[in-house]
mmCIF file of C-alpha atoms in Angstrom:
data_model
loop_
_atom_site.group_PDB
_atom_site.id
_atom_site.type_symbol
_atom_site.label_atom_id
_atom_site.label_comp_id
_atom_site.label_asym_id
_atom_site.label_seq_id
_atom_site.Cartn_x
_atom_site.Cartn_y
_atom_site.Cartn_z
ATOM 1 C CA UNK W 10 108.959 -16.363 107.812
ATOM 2 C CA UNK W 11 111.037 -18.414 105.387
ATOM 3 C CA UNK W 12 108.240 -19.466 103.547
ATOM 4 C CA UNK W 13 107.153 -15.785 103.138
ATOM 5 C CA UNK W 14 111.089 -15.307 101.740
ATOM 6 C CA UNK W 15 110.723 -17.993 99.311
ATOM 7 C CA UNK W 16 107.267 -16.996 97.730
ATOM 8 C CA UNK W 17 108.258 -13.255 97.573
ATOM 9 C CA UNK W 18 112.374 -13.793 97.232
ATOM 10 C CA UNK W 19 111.778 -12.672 93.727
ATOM 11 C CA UNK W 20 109.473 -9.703 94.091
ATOM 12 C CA UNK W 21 111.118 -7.246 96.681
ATOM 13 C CA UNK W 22 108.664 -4.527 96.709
ATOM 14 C CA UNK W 23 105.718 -7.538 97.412
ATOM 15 C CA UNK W 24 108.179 -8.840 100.474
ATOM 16 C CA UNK W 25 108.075 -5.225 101.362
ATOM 17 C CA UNK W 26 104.103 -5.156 101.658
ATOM 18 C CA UNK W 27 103.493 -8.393 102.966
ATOM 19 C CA UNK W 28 106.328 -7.957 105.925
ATOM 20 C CA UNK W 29 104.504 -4.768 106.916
ATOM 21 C CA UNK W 30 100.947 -6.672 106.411
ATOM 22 C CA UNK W 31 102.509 -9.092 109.316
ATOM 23 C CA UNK W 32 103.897 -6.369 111.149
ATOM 24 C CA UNK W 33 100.346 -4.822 112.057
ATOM 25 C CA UNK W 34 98.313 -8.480 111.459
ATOM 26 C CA UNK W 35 96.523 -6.845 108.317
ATOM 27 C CA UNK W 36 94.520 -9.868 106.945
ATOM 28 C CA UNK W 37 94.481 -11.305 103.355
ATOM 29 C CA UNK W 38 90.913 -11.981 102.739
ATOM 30 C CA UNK W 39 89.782 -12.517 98.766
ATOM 31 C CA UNK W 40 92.420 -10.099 97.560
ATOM 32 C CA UNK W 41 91.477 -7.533 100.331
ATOM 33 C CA UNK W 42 93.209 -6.184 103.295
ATOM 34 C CA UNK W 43 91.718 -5.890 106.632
ATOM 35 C CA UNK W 44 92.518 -5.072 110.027
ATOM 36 C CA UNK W 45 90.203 -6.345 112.092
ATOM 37 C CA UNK W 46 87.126 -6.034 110.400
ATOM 38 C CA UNK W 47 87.880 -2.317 108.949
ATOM 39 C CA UNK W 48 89.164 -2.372 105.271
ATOM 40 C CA UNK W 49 92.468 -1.243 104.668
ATOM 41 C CA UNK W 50 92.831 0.604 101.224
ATOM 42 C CA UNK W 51 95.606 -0.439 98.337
ATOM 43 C CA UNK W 52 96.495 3.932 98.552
ATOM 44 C CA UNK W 53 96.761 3.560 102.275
ATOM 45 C CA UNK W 54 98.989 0.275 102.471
ATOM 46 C CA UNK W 55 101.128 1.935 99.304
ATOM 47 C CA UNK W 56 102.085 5.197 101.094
ATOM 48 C CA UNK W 57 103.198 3.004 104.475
ATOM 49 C CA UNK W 58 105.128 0.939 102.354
ATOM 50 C CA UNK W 59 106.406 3.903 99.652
ATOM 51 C CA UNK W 60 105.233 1.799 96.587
ATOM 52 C CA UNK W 61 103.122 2.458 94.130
ATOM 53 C CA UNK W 62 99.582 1.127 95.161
ATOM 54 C CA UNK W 63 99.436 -1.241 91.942
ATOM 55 C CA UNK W 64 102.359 -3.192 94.099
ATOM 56 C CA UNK W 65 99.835 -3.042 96.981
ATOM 57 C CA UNK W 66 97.124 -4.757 94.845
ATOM 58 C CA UNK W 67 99.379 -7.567 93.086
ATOM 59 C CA UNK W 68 100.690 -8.111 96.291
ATOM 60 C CA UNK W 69 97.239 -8.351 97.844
ATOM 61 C CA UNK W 70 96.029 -10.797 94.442
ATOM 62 C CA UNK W 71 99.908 -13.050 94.754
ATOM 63 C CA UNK W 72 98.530 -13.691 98.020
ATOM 64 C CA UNK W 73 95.187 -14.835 97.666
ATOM 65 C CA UNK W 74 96.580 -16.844 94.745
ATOM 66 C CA UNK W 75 99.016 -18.851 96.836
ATOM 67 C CA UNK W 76 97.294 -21.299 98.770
ATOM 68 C CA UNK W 77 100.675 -21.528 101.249
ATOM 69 C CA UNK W 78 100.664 -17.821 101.600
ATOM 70 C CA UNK W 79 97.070 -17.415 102.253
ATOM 71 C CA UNK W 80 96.943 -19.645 104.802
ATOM 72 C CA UNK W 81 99.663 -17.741 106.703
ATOM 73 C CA UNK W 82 97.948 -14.062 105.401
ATOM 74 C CA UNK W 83 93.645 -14.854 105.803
ATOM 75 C CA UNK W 84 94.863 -15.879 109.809
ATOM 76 C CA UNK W 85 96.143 -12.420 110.872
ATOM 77 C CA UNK W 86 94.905 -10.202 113.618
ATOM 78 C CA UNK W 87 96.031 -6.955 114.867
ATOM 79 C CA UNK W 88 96.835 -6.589 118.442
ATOM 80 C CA UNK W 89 97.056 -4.209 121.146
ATOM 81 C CA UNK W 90 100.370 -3.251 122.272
ATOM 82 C CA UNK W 91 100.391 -1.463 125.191
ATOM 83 C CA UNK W 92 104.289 -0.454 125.180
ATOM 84 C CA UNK W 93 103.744 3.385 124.320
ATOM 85 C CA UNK W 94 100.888 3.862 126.424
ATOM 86 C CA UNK W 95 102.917 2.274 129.698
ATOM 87 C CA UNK W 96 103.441 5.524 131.616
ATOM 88 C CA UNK W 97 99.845 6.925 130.891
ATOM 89 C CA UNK W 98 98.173 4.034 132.366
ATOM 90 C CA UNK W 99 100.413 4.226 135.961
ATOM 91 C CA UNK W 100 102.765 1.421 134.271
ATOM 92 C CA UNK W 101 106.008 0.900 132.880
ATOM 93 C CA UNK W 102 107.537 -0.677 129.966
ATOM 94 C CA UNK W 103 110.221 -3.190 129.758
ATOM 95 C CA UNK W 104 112.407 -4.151 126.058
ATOM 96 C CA UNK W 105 114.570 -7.036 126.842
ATOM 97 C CA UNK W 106 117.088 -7.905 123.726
ATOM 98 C CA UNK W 107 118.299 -11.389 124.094
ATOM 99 C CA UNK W 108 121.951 -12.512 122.813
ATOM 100 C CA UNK W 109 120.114 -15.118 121.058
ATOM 101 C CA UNK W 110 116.382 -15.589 120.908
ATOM 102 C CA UNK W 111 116.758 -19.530 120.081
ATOM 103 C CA UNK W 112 118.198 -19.926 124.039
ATOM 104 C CA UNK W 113 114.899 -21.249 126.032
ATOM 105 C CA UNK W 114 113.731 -19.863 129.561
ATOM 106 C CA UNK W 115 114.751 -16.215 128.724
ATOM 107 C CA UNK W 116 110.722 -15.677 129.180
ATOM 108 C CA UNK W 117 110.664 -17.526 132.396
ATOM 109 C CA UNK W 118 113.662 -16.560 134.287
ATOM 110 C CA UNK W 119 112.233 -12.492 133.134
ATOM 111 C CA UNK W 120 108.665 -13.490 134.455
ATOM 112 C CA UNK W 121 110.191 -15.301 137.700
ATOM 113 C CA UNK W 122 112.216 -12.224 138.581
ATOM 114 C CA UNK W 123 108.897 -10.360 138.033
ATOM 115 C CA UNK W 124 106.663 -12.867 140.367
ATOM 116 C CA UNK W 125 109.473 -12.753 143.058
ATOM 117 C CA UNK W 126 109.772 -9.109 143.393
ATOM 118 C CA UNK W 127 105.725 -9.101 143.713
ATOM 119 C CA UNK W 128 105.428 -7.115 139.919
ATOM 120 C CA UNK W 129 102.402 -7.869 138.419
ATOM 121 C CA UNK W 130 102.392 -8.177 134.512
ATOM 122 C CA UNK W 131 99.384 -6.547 132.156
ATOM 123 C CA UNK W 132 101.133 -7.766 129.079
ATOM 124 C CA UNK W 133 103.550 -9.668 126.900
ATOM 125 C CA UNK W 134 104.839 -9.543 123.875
ATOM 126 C CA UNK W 135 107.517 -11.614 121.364
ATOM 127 C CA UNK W 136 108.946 -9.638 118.365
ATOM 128 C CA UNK W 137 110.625 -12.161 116.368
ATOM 129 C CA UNK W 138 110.135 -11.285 112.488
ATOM 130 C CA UNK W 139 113.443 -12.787 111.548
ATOM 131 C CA UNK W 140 114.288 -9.760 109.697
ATOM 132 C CA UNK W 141 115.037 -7.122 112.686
ATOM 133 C CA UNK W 142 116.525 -7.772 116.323
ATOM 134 C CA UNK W 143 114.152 -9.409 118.310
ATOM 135 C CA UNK W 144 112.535 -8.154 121.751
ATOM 136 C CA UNK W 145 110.861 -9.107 124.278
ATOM 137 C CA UNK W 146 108.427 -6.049 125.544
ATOM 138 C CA UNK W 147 106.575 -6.438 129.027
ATOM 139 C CA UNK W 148 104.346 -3.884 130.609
ATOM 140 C CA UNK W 149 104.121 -4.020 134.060
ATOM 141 C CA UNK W 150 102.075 -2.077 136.877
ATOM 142 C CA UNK W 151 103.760 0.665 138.513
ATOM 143 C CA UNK W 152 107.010 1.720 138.521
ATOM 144 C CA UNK W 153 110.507 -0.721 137.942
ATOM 145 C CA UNK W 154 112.907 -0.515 140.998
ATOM 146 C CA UNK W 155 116.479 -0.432 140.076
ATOM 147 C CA UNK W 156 117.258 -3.401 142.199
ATOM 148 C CA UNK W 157 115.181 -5.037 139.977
ATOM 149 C CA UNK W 158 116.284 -3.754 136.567
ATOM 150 C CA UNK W 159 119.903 -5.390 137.352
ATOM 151 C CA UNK W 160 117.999 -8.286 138.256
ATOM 152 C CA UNK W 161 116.295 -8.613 135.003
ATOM 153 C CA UNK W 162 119.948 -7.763 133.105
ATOM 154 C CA UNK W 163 121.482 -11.141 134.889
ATOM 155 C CA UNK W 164 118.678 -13.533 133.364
ATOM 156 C CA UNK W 165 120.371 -15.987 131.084
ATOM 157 C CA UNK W 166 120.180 -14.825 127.368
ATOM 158 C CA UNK W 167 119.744 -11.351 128.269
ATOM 159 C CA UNK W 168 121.817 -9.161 126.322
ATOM 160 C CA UNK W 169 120.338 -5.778 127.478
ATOM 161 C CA UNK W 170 117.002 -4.203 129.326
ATOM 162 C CA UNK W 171 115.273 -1.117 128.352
ATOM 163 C CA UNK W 172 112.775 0.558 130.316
ATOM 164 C CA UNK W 173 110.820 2.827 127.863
#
């Protein structure tokens, strides 16, 4: 992420497209935006970002341009968060916030209290853009007991748990 700073630290409005580019793994390819395989239109990225789409596309061209930047930006791929879906699909959704995200084992000593209390995981996920708090968001099958919840809130570097 601090190479994306430095490249962009002068263009704010770019920053602004390519941090939301990351955000859903839209991918640079020859000056066009993809996700997945399915174009993504200048107009389209613009109104997400509130610029004016001419942003969008010398955003799009600063990228391709810079060979450090497109090989962060040509490598992206969306993915499947299952967070907001949780409860449809007969599971539930965890946000841990950490008091630091640099302390290690935070992800093992959450998984371990998982394992032990027989709670299977579907899925994942790491949030750490360096510009927002980050998260760690876990989907899980079935329902969270309590007894577990205050488990999960005395793992080292927790700072809080969320069940969404």
């Amino acid at each position: 992420m601090d190479k994306l700073t430095a490249a962009l630290k002068r263009y704010p409005s770019q920053r602004k497209v390519a941090q939301k580019l990351l955000e859903y793994g839209i991918r640079v390819s020859d000056g066009i935006a993809y996700c997945g395989d399915i174009e993504q239109t200048d107009s389209g990225i613009a109104r997400v970002c509130d610029v004016d789409r001419r942003v969008v596309r010398t955003t799009l061209e600063h990228i391709t341009a810079d060979p450090q930047l497109y090989r962060i930006f040509s490598k992206l791929r969306p993915m499947l968060s299952m967070i907001d879906m949780a409860e449809e699909i007969g599971c539930s959704a965890i946000v841990i916030i950490p008091v630091d995200a640099r302390v290690p084992g935070i992800i093992a000593d959450v998984t371990t209290v998982l394992y032990n209390n027989g709670i299977s995981l579907k899925q994942a996920m790491v949030s750490d853009n360096g510009e927002s708090t980050p998260t760690l968001q876990i989907v899980v099958e079935g329902r969270i007991p309590d007894s577990v919840i205050m488990l999960l809130k005395s793992c080292r570097g927790v700072a809080s748990v969320m069940i969404k």
